[in-house]
PDB file of C-alpha atoms and ligand atoms in Angstrom:
ATOM      1  CA  MET A   1       5.654 -42.777  91.002  1.00 48.00           C
ATOM      2  CA  ARG A   2       3.518 -40.755  93.412  1.00 49.00           C
ATOM      3  CA  LEU A   3       4.811 -37.381  94.239  1.00 54.00           C
ATOM      4  CA  PRO A   4       4.072 -35.304  97.331  1.00 57.00           C
ATOM      5  CA  ALA A   5       1.610 -32.557  96.487  1.00 73.00           C
ATOM      6  CA  ALA A   6       2.857 -28.925  96.584  1.00 81.00           C
ATOM      7  CA  ASP A   7       2.349 -27.115  99.844  1.00 83.00           C
ATOM      8  CA  VAL A   8       2.178 -23.530  98.545  1.00 86.00           C
ATOM      9  CA  SER A   9      -0.123 -20.653  99.188  1.00 88.00           C
ATOM     10  CA  ASP A  10      -1.809 -18.894  96.201  1.00 89.00           C
ATOM     11  CA  ASP A  11      -0.239 -15.628  97.406  1.00 92.00           C
ATOM     12  CA  ALA A  12       3.280 -17.034  97.251  1.00 94.00           C
ATOM     13  CA  LEU A  13       2.667 -18.468  93.815  1.00 96.00           C
ATOM     14  CA  ASP A  14       1.209 -15.214  92.523  1.00 96.00           C
ATOM     15  CA  ASP A  15       4.127 -13.297  93.953  1.00 97.00           C
ATOM     16  CA  ALA A  16       6.669 -15.641  92.320  1.00 98.00           C
ATOM     17  CA  ALA A  17       4.782 -15.516  88.973  1.00 98.00           C
ATOM     18  CA  ARG A  18       4.753 -11.758  88.996  1.00 98.00           C
ATOM     19  CA  ALA A  19       8.480 -11.685  89.678  1.00 98.00           C
ATOM     20  CA  LEU A  20       9.072 -14.122  86.842  1.00 98.00           C
ATOM     21  CA  ARG A  21       6.925 -12.153  84.370  1.00 98.00           C
ATOM     22  CA  ASP A  22       8.607  -8.841  85.254  1.00 98.00           C
ATOM     23  CA  ALA A  23      12.230  -9.970  85.324  1.00 98.00           C
ATOM     24  CA  ARG A  24      14.313  -9.191  82.279  1.00 98.00           C
ATOM     25  CA  ARG A  25      17.136 -11.479  83.182  1.00 98.00           C
ATOM     26  CA  VAL A  26      16.224 -14.844  84.640  1.00 98.00           C
ATOM     27  CA  VAL A  27      18.534 -17.611  85.623  1.00 98.00           C
ATOM     28  CA  ALA A  28      17.597 -21.094  86.918  1.00 98.00           C
ATOM     29  CA  LEU A  29      19.916 -23.238  88.869  1.00 98.00           C
ATOM     30  CA  THR A  30      18.942 -26.853  88.963  1.00 98.00           C
ATOM     31  CA  GLY A  31      19.992 -30.030  90.840  1.00 97.00           C
ATOM     32  CA  ALA A  32      18.973 -33.673  91.017  1.00 95.00           C
ATOM     33  CA  GLY A  33      15.545 -32.857  92.416  1.00 95.00           C
ATOM     34  CA  ILE A  34      14.291 -31.643  89.008  1.00 97.00           C
ATOM     35  CA  SER A  35      15.086 -35.046  87.525  1.00 96.00           C
ATOM     36  CA  ALA A  36      13.580 -36.939  90.470  1.00 94.00           C
ATOM     37  CA  ASP A  37      10.183 -36.652  88.710  1.00 94.00           C
ATOM     38  CA  SER A  38      11.711 -38.393  85.717  1.00 96.00           C
ATOM     39  CA  GLY A  39      12.549 -41.372  87.900  1.00 93.00           C
ATOM     40  CA  LEU A  40      16.156 -40.647  88.534  1.00 93.00           C
ATOM     41  CA  PRO A  41      17.441 -40.904  92.186  1.00 90.00           C
ATOM     42  CA  THR A  42      18.816 -37.778  93.905  1.00 90.00           C
ATOM     43  CA  PHE A  43      22.190 -37.989  95.589  1.00 86.00           C
ATOM     44  CA  ARG A  44      21.054 -37.150  99.110  1.00 80.00           C
ATOM     45  CA  GLY A  45      17.835 -38.491 100.428  1.00 65.00           C
ATOM     46  CA  ALA A  46      16.609 -41.125  97.977  1.00 57.00           C
ATOM     47  CA  LYS A  47      17.329 -44.761  98.615  1.00 60.00           C
ATOM     48  CA  ASN A  48      19.767 -45.825  95.889  1.00 56.00           C
ATOM     49  CA  GLY A  49      19.380 -49.504  96.334  1.00 52.00           C
ATOM     50  CA  LEU A  50      22.779 -51.188  95.876  1.00 54.00           C
ATOM     51  CA  TRP A  51      24.559 -47.924  96.410  1.00 63.00           C
ATOM     52  CA  GLN A  52      22.952 -46.703  99.597  1.00 72.00           C
ATOM     53  CA  ARG A  53      25.920 -47.532 101.747  1.00 71.00           C
ATOM     54  CA  PHE A  54      28.205 -45.349  99.690  1.00 78.00           C
ATOM     55  CA  ALA A  55      28.217 -41.545  99.967  1.00 80.00           C
ATOM     56  CA  PRO A  56      28.564 -39.972  96.482  1.00 76.00           C
ATOM     57  CA  GLU A  57      31.760 -38.352  97.753  1.00 75.00           C
ATOM     58  CA  ASP A  58      33.144 -41.836  98.221  1.00 78.00           C
ATOM     59  CA  LEU A  59      32.448 -42.917  94.614  1.00 89.00           C
ATOM     60  CA  ALA A  60      32.700 -39.682  92.652  1.00 92.00           C
ATOM     61  CA  THR A  61      36.350 -38.923  93.243  1.00 94.00           C
ATOM     62  CA  PRO A  62      39.592 -39.562  91.263  1.00 96.00           C
ATOM     63  CA  GLU A  63      40.975 -41.368  94.246  1.00 95.00           C
ATOM     64  CA  ALA A  64      37.982 -43.862  94.311  1.00 95.00           C
ATOM     65  CA  PHE A  65      38.480 -44.504  90.543  1.00 96.00           C
ATOM     66  CA  ALA A  66      42.215 -45.145  91.061  1.00 95.00           C
ATOM     67  CA  ARG A  67      41.547 -47.448  94.079  1.00 94.00           C
ATOM     68  CA  GLU A  68      38.444 -49.384  92.841  1.00 94.00           C
ATOM     69  CA  PRO A  69      37.811 -48.597  89.192  1.00 96.00           C
ATOM     70  CA  ASP A  70      35.394 -51.535  88.804  1.00 96.00           C
ATOM     71  CA  LEU A  71      33.185 -50.291  91.653  1.00 94.00           C
ATOM     72  CA  VAL A  72      33.114 -46.746  90.360  1.00 95.00           C
ATOM     73  CA  TRP A  73      32.537 -47.884  86.779  1.00 97.00           C
ATOM     74  CA  ALA A  74      29.674 -50.169  87.739  1.00 95.00           C
ATOM     75  CA  TRP A  75      28.019 -47.357  89.692  1.00 93.00           C
ATOM     76  CA  TYR A  76      28.154 -45.106  86.631  1.00 96.00           C
ATOM     77  CA  GLN A  77      26.903 -47.841  84.198  1.00 97.00           C
ATOM     78  CA  TRP A  78      23.922 -48.225  86.548  1.00 94.00           C
ATOM     79  CA  ARG A  79      23.301 -44.486  86.483  1.00 94.00           C
ATOM     80  CA  ARG A  80      23.710 -44.446  82.734  1.00 97.00           C
ATOM     81  CA  ALA A  81      21.100 -47.141  82.288  1.00 97.00           C
ATOM     82  CA  LEU A  82      18.623 -45.167  84.439  1.00 95.00           C
ATOM     83  CA  VAL A  83      19.189 -42.040  82.438  1.00 97.00           C
ATOM     84  CA  ALA A  84      18.911 -43.855  79.127  1.00 97.00           C
ATOM     85  CA  ARG A  85      15.329 -44.648  79.854  1.00 96.00           C
ATOM     86  CA  ALA A  86      14.409 -41.383  81.553  1.00 98.00           C
ATOM     87  CA  ARG A  87      12.461 -38.699  79.786  1.00 98.00           C
ATOM     88  CA  PRO A  88      12.206 -34.980  80.550  1.00 98.00           C
ATOM     89  CA  ASN A  89       9.324 -34.111  82.845  1.00 98.00           C
ATOM     90  CA  ALA A  90       6.939 -31.145  83.066  1.00 98.00           C
ATOM     91  CA  GLY A  91       9.460 -29.251  85.165  1.00 98.00           C
ATOM     92  CA  HIS A  92      12.169 -29.459  82.411  1.00 98.00           C
ATOM     93  CA  VAL A  93       9.625 -28.475  79.859  1.00 98.00           C
ATOM     94  CA  ALA A  94       8.469 -25.475  81.923  1.00 98.00           C
ATOM     95  CA  LEU A  95      12.045 -24.220  81.893  1.00 98.00           C
ATOM     96  CA  VAL A  96      12.083 -24.441  78.136  1.00 98.00           C
ATOM     97  CA  GLU A  97       8.945 -22.243  78.114  1.00 98.00           C
ATOM     98  CA  ILE A  98      10.534 -19.695  80.498  1.00 98.00           C
ATOM     99  CA  GLU A  99      13.561 -19.581  78.146  1.00 98.00           C
ATOM    100  CA  ARG A 100      11.134 -18.817  75.331  1.00 98.00           C
ATOM    101  CA  ARG A 101       9.314 -16.050  77.192  1.00 98.00           C
ATOM    102  CA  ALA A 102      11.989 -14.296  79.317  1.00 98.00           C
ATOM    103  CA  PRO A 103      13.962 -11.596  77.522  1.00 98.00           C
ATOM    104  CA  ALA A 104      17.191 -13.307  78.704  1.00 98.00           C
ATOM    105  CA  PHE A 105      17.521 -16.681  80.281  1.00 98.00           C
ATOM    106  CA  THR A 106      20.406 -18.896  81.391  1.00 98.00           C
ATOM    107  CA  LEU A 107      20.043 -22.299  82.791  1.00 98.00           C
ATOM    108  CA  VAL A 108      22.826 -23.474  85.088  1.00 98.00           C
ATOM    109  CA  THR A 109      22.639 -27.130  85.999  1.00 98.00           C
ATOM    110  CA  GLN A 110      24.534 -29.455  88.307  1.00 98.00           C
ATOM    111  CA  ASN A 111      22.908 -32.331  86.609  1.00 97.00           C
ATOM    112  CA  VAL A 112      24.816 -34.607  84.250  1.00 98.00           C
ATOM    113  CA  ASP A 113      21.757 -36.407  82.798  1.00 98.00           C
ATOM    114  CA  GLY A 114      21.227 -34.247  79.693  1.00 98.00           C
ATOM    115  CA  LEU A 115      17.507 -33.976  80.283  1.00 98.00           C
ATOM    116  CA  HIS A 116      17.401 -30.164  80.081  1.00 98.00           C
ATOM    117  CA  ARG A 117      18.789 -30.289  76.469  1.00 98.00           C
ATOM    118  CA  ALA A 118      16.589 -33.236  75.680  1.00 98.00           C
ATOM    119  CA  ALA A 119      13.577 -31.084  76.677  1.00 98.00           C
ATOM    120  CA  GLY A 120      14.721 -28.271  74.455  1.00 98.00           C
ATOM    121  CA  SER A 121      16.590 -25.907  76.711  1.00 98.00           C
ATOM    122  CA  ARG A 122      19.285 -24.124  74.716  1.00 98.00           C
ATOM    123  CA  ASN A 123      21.299 -21.729  76.880  1.00 98.00           C
ATOM    124  CA  VAL A 124      22.522 -24.417  79.297  1.00 98.00           C
ATOM    125  CA  ILE A 125      25.738 -24.290  81.471  1.00 98.00           C
ATOM    126  CA  THR A 126      26.567 -27.761  82.641  1.00 98.00           C
ATOM    127  CA  LEU A 127      28.716 -27.297  85.780  1.00 98.00           C
ATOM    128  CA  HIS A 128      29.353 -31.008  86.431  1.00 97.00           C
ATOM    129  CA  GLY A 129      29.896 -32.394  82.986  1.00 97.00           C
ATOM    130  CA  GLU A 130      28.154 -35.057  80.922  1.00 97.00           C
ATOM    131  CA  LEU A 131      27.184 -38.527  82.201  1.00 98.00           C
ATOM    132  CA  MET A 132      26.609 -40.080  78.746  1.00 98.00           C
ATOM    133  CA  THR A 133      30.104 -39.252  77.549  1.00 98.00           C
ATOM    134  CA  ASP A 134      33.272 -41.285  78.199  1.00 98.00           C
ATOM    135  CA  ARG A 135      36.636 -39.630  78.715  1.00 98.00           C
ATOM    136  CA  CYS A 136      39.838 -41.611  78.357  1.00 98.00           C
ATOM    137  CA  SER A 137      41.829 -41.499  81.628  1.00 96.00           C
ATOM    138  CA  GLY A 138      44.989 -41.642  79.550  1.00 96.00           C
ATOM    139  CA  CYS A 139      44.694 -39.465  76.392  1.00 97.00           C
ATOM    140  CA  GLY A 140      41.582 -37.436  77.246  1.00 96.00           C
ATOM    141  CA  ASN A 141      39.656 -38.440  74.162  1.00 97.00           C
ATOM    142  CA  GLU A 142      35.898 -38.079  74.571  1.00 97.00           C
ATOM    143  CA  THR A 143      33.394 -40.488  72.985  1.00 97.00           C
ATOM    144  CA  PRO A 144      29.662 -41.326  73.597  1.00 97.00           C
ATOM    145  CA  CYS A 145      29.275 -44.022  76.239  1.00 97.00           C
ATOM    146  CA  ASP A 146      27.890 -47.501  75.782  1.00 96.00           C
ATOM    147  CA  VAL A 147      24.836 -48.253  77.918  1.00 97.00           C
ATOM    148  CA  ASP A 148      23.589 -51.690  78.976  1.00 96.00           C
ATOM    149  CA  PRO A 149      19.887 -51.073  79.713  1.00 95.00           C
ATOM    150  CA  SER A 150      19.715 -54.227  81.901  1.00 95.00           C
ATOM    151  CA  PHE A 151      21.746 -52.457  84.546  1.00 94.00           C
ATOM    152  CA  ALA A 152      18.825 -50.210  85.377  1.00 94.00           C
ATOM    153  CA  ASP A 153      16.966 -53.049  86.980  1.00 92.00           C
ATOM    154  CA  ALA A 154      19.841 -55.433  87.722  1.00 90.00           C
ATOM    155  CA  PRO A 155      22.977 -53.432  88.555  1.00 87.00           C
ATOM    156  CA  VAL A 156      26.225 -55.172  89.166  1.00 89.00           C
ATOM    157  CA  GLU A 157      28.535 -54.158  91.980  1.00 89.00           C
ATOM    158  CA  ARG A 158      31.792 -54.415  90.035  1.00 95.00           C
ATOM    159  CA  LEU A 159      32.616 -54.110  86.360  1.00 97.00           C
ATOM    160  CA  ASP A 160      35.911 -53.378  84.713  1.00 98.00           C
ATOM    161  CA  PRO A 161      35.956 -50.029  82.884  1.00 98.00           C
ATOM    162  CA  ALA A 162      35.869 -50.082  79.104  1.00 97.00           C
ATOM    163  CA  ARG A 163      39.144 -49.166  77.445  1.00 97.00           C
ATOM    164  CA  CYS A 164      40.157 -46.447  75.030  1.00 97.00           C
ATOM    165  CA  VAL A 165      40.296 -47.661  71.425  1.00 96.00           C
ATOM    166  CA  ASP A 166      43.380 -45.370  70.798  1.00 95.00           C
ATOM    167  CA  CYS A 167      45.557 -45.825  73.846  1.00 97.00           C
ATOM    168  CA  ALA A 168      43.890 -48.714  75.892  1.00 97.00           C
ATOM    169  CA  ALA A 169      43.762 -46.686  79.090  1.00 97.00           C
ATOM    170  CA  PRO A 170      40.540 -47.107  81.188  1.00 97.00           C
ATOM    171  CA  LEU A 171      37.634 -44.919  80.227  1.00 98.00           C
ATOM    172  CA  ARG A 172      35.832 -42.789  82.853  1.00 98.00           C
ATOM    173  CA  PRO A 173      32.703 -40.762  82.666  1.00 98.00           C
ATOM    174  CA  ALA A 174      33.093 -37.142  81.535  1.00 98.00           C
ATOM    175  CA  VAL A 175      31.736 -35.770  84.812  1.00 97.00           C
ATOM    176  CA  VAL A 176      33.337 -33.554  87.410  1.00 97.00           C
ATOM    177  CA  TRP A 177      34.434 -35.481  90.408  1.00 96.00           C
ATOM    178  CA  PHE A 178      34.939 -34.058  93.878  1.00 92.00           C
ATOM    179  CA  GLY A 179      38.336 -32.376  93.937  1.00 93.00           C
ATOM    180  CA  GLU A 180      38.363 -31.763  90.186  1.00 96.00           C
ATOM    181  CA  ARG A 181      38.063 -28.453  88.277  1.00 95.00           C
ATOM    182  CA  LEU A 182      34.760 -27.477  86.686  1.00 96.00           C
ATOM    183  CA  PRO A 183      34.738 -27.360  82.845  1.00 92.00           C
ATOM    184  CA  ALA A 184      36.715 -24.399  81.602  1.00 88.00           C
ATOM    185  CA  GLY A 185      34.702 -21.174  81.751  1.00 96.00           C
ATOM    186  CA  ALA A 186      31.547 -22.766  83.125  1.00 97.00           C
ATOM    187  CA  LEU A 187      31.745 -21.397  86.615  1.00 97.00           C
ATOM    188  CA  GLU A 188      32.717 -17.996  85.353  1.00 97.00           C
ATOM    189  CA  ALA A 189      29.773 -17.941  82.915  1.00 98.00           C
ATOM    190  CA  ALA A 190      27.360 -19.096  85.659  1.00 98.00           C
ATOM    191  CA  ALA A 191      28.622 -16.474  88.143  1.00 98.00           C
ATOM    192  CA  GLU A 192      28.342 -13.775  85.526  1.00 98.00           C
ATOM    193  CA  ALA A 193      24.736 -14.728  84.785  1.00 98.00           C
ATOM    194  CA  ALA A 194      23.828 -15.025  88.453  1.00 98.00           C
ATOM    195  CA  SER A 195      25.283 -11.652  89.338  1.00 98.00           C
ATOM    196  CA  ALA A 196      23.406 -10.054  86.456  1.00 98.00           C
ATOM    197  CA  ALA A 197      20.127 -11.830  87.178  1.00 98.00           C
ATOM    198  CA  GLU A 198      16.962 -10.044  88.296  1.00 98.00           C
ATOM    199  CA  LEU A 199      15.411 -13.405  89.212  1.00 98.00           C
ATOM    200  CA  LEU A 200      17.057 -16.688  90.184  1.00 98.00           C
ATOM    201  CA  LEU A 201      15.034 -19.876  90.381  1.00 98.00           C
ATOM    202  CA  VAL A 202      16.811 -22.460  92.512  1.00 98.00           C
ATOM    203  CA  VAL A 203      15.164 -25.847  91.696  1.00 98.00           C
ATOM    204  CA  GLY A 204      15.708 -29.173  93.286  1.00 96.00           C
ATOM    205  CA  THR A 205      19.082 -28.817  94.834  1.00 95.00           C
ATOM    206  CA  SER A 206      20.301 -29.381  98.421  1.00 92.00           C
ATOM    207  CA  GLY A 207      22.736 -26.415  97.905  1.00 92.00           C
ATOM    208  CA  VAL A 208      25.573 -28.189  99.702  1.00 90.00           C
ATOM    209  CA  VAL A 209      28.071 -28.725  96.896  1.00 91.00           C
ATOM    210  CA  TYR A 210      30.419 -25.877  96.056  1.00 94.00           C
ATOM    211  CA  PRO A 211      30.991 -23.836  93.987  1.00 95.00           C
ATOM    212  CA  ALA A 212      27.437 -24.220  92.689  1.00 96.00           C
ATOM    213  CA  ALA A 213      26.074 -23.545  96.165  1.00 96.00           C
ATOM    214  CA  ALA A 214      27.654 -20.046  96.130  1.00 97.00           C
ATOM    215  CA  LEU A 215      25.530 -18.897  93.099  1.00 98.00           C
ATOM    216  CA  ALA A 216      22.265 -18.181  94.990  1.00 97.00           C
ATOM    217  CA  PRO A 217      23.960 -16.019  97.637  1.00 97.00           C
ATOM    218  CA  LEU A 218      25.873 -14.279  94.886  1.00 98.00           C
ATOM    219  CA  ALA A 219      22.682 -13.491  92.976  1.00 98.00           C
ATOM    220  CA  GLN A 220      20.953 -12.317  96.170  1.00 97.00           C
ATOM    221  CA  ARG A 221      23.870 -10.063  97.097  1.00 97.00           C
ATOM    222  CA  SER A 222      23.753  -8.660  93.556  1.00 97.00           C
ATOM    223  CA  GLY A 223      20.067  -7.680  94.001  1.00 97.00           C
ATOM    224  CA  ALA A 224      18.223 -10.589  92.466  1.00 98.00           C
ATOM    225  CA  ARG A 225      14.990 -11.998  93.809  1.00 97.00           C
ATOM    226  CA  VAL A 226      15.652 -15.723  94.625  1.00 98.00           C
ATOM    227  CA  ILE A 227      12.843 -18.242  94.534  1.00 98.00           C
ATOM    228  CA  VAL A 228      13.621 -21.789  95.825  1.00 97.00           C
ATOM    229  CA  ILE A 229      11.574 -24.698  94.551  1.00 97.00           C
ATOM    230  CA  ASN A 230      12.103 -27.846  96.599  1.00 96.00           C
ATOM    231  CA  THR A 231      10.147 -30.631  98.166  1.00 94.00           C
ATOM    232  CA  ASP A 232      11.986 -30.017 101.395  1.00 91.00           C
ATOM    233  CA  PRO A 233      12.599 -26.795 103.298  1.00 83.00           C
ATOM    234  CA  ALA A 234      15.656 -25.408 101.481  1.00 80.00           C
ATOM    235  CA  ALA A 235      15.383 -21.637 101.372  1.00 82.00           C
ATOM    236  CA  PRO A 236      17.795 -19.474 103.385  1.00 86.00           C
ATOM    237  CA  PRO A 237      16.480 -16.253 104.902  1.00 86.00           C
ATOM    238  CA  GLY A 238      15.375 -13.699 102.376  1.00 89.00           C
ATOM    239  CA  MET A 239      14.536 -16.166  99.628  1.00 93.00           C
ATOM    240  CA  LEU A 240      10.976 -17.070  98.646  1.00 95.00           C
ATOM    241  CA  GLU A 241      10.316 -20.747  99.150  1.00 95.00           C
ATOM    242  CA  LEU A 242       7.811 -22.735  97.079  1.00 97.00           C
ATOM    243  CA  ARG A 243       7.647 -26.151  98.600  1.00 96.00           C
ATOM    244  CA  GLY A 244       6.672 -29.140  96.329  1.00 96.00           C
ATOM    245  CA  PRO A 245       7.667 -31.100  93.267  1.00 97.00           C
ATOM    246  CA  ALA A 246       9.315 -29.121  90.509  1.00 98.00           C
ATOM    247  CA  SER A 247       7.263 -30.980  87.887  1.00 98.00           C
ATOM    248  CA  GLU A 248       4.093 -29.496  89.446  1.00 98.00           C
ATOM    249  CA  LEU A 249       5.296 -26.040  90.613  1.00 98.00           C
ATOM    250  CA  LEU A 250       7.263 -24.907  87.518  1.00 98.00           C
ATOM    251  CA  PRO A 251       4.334 -25.409  85.086  1.00 98.00           C
ATOM    252  CA  ARG A 252       1.957 -23.684  87.515  1.00 97.00           C
ATOM    253  CA  LEU A 253       4.311 -20.738  87.796  1.00 98.00           C
ATOM    254  CA  VAL A 254       4.620 -20.441  83.984  1.00 98.00           C
ATOM    255  CA  SER A 255       0.819 -20.607  83.473  1.00 97.00           C
ATOM    256  CA  LEU A 256       0.328 -17.892  86.094  1.00 97.00           C
ATOM    257  CA  ALA A 257       3.203 -15.661  84.820  1.00 97.00           C
ATOM    258  CA  TRP A 258       2.029 -15.596  81.157  1.00 96.00           C
TER     259      TRP A 258
HETATM  260  P1  LIG B 301      20.839 -33.556  96.102  1.00 76.03           P
HETATM  261  O1  LIG B 301      20.530 -35.011  96.072  1.00 76.03           O
HETATM  262  O2  LIG B 301      21.911 -33.165  97.111  1.00 76.03           O
HETATM  263  O3  LIG B 301      19.605 -32.681  96.413  1.00 76.03           O
HETATM  264  C1  LIG B 301      18.371 -32.895  95.729  1.00 76.03           C
HETATM  265  C2  LIG B 301      17.364 -31.886  96.255  1.00 76.03           C
HETATM  266  O4  LIG B 301      16.199 -32.012  95.507  1.00 76.03           O
HETATM  267  C3  LIG B 301      16.953 -32.066  97.736  1.00 76.03           C
HETATM  268  O5  LIG B 301      17.076 -30.844  98.353  1.00 76.03           O
HETATM  269  C4  LIG B 301      15.557 -32.553  97.671  1.00 76.03           C
HETATM  270  O6  LIG B 301      14.752 -32.092  98.748  1.00 76.03           O
HETATM  271  C5  LIG B 301      15.078 -31.943  96.365  1.00 76.03           C
HETATM  272  N1  LIG B 301      14.030 -32.743  95.664  1.00 76.03           N
HETATM  273  C6  LIG B 301      13.800 -34.041  95.596  1.00 76.03           C
HETATM  274  N2  LIG B 301      12.770 -34.334  94.777  1.00 76.03           N
HETATM  275  C7  LIG B 301      12.276 -33.101  94.312  1.00 76.03           C
HETATM  276  C8  LIG B 301      11.260 -32.769  93.435  1.00 76.03           C
HETATM  277  N3  LIG B 301      10.452 -33.668  92.861  1.00 76.03           N
HETATM  278  N4  LIG B 301      11.006 -31.449  93.155  1.00 76.03           N
HETATM  279  C9  LIG B 301      11.865 -30.504  93.726  1.00 76.03           C
HETATM  280  N5  LIG B 301      12.855 -30.768  94.618  1.00 76.03           N
HETATM  281  C10 LIG B 301      13.056 -32.126  94.890  1.00 76.03           C
HETATM  282  O7  LIG B 301      21.252 -33.147  94.560  1.00 76.03           O
HETATM  283  P2  LIG B 301      22.058 -31.914  94.116  1.00 76.03           P
HETATM  284  O8  LIG B 301      21.792 -30.730  94.966  1.00 76.03           O
HETATM  285  O9  LIG B 301      21.940 -31.800  92.688  1.00 76.03           O
HETATM  286  O10 LIG B 301      27.870 -33.598  92.154  1.00 76.03           O
HETATM  287  O11 LIG B 301      23.584 -32.307  94.417  1.00 76.03           O
HETATM  288  C11 LIG B 301      24.672 -31.577  94.071  1.00 76.03           C
HETATM  289  C12 LIG B 301      25.833 -32.354  93.530  1.00 76.03           C
HETATM  290  O12 LIG B 301      26.180 -33.299  94.553  1.00 76.03           O
HETATM  291  C13 LIG B 301      25.561 -33.195  92.306  1.00 76.03           C
HETATM  292  O13 LIG B 301      25.703 -32.431  91.165  1.00 76.03           O
HETATM  293  C14 LIG B 301      26.631 -34.184  92.438  1.00 76.03           C
HETATM  294  C15 LIG B 301      26.409 -34.604  93.868  1.00 76.03           C
HETATM  295  O14 LIG B 301      27.467 -35.258  94.470  1.00 76.03           O
HETATM  296  C16 LIG B 301      28.907 -34.248  91.675  1.00 76.03           C
HETATM  297  O15 LIG B 301      28.824 -35.382  91.312  1.00 76.03           O
HETATM  298  C17 LIG B 301      30.157 -33.467  91.433  1.00 76.03           C
END
């Protein structure tokens, strides 16, 4: 895959690298854009083939699952097949290095693909759950999901959900759907880290889904420097924007900082 090259001045990168080196408490907030460079489609912007006529809000809800479980399950089995063959990229790896170097580091992610942990990040708060885990819609039991790798290239539009071995209710992915609560304690821990941060890196997120979208303004109000890394213009006033692919800019930032 060819990525757009970064459009960043040396001054802006130096400034960001200095802020990274000097900060005692660093937080990164990531979204689908950081995994785009691992070949995973984002939610808003990328062409998602079979699914482009659906908004994520129309598939990722309890109502959609109740109404058309086979459509929702097929969408998730496709995404799981893509994730199963994806590997962490240089952006994920650079965040592992930042965790190693910074005196305190918290990674808050909206991603459900598990690539941060696969890269080696340790202090990770997953706001939206885990794609590769099933949760029983009846008894709540959680188990690792089955993946059919063929769905990555040949997705199907409808597939009946697998059933719980204990209670036979349909399984669903252990992700947070629109209208559902975040995992217990996750938002509180993320907000605590953001309000204590000296530097917040906001990487590859459109910043439109709440409550995650409230974390950058919270950090800024609490006195943190906020640096936004995104291929598109995404930085509100007062935040430093580094425009380009995360897999290029994060490693450059790390090598300038240390
Ligand atoms: P989006 O798809 O909304 O946004 C992805 C962002 O990444 C966009 O701003 C892109 O410009 C940017 N981007 C794309 N490629 C990039 C790259 N190589 N490097 C840096 N930036 C890049 O994804 P999220 O913001 O993660 O929630 O979406 C938030 C939530 O909406 C998701 O967690 C999911 C979704 O519906 C739930 O499912 C609950």
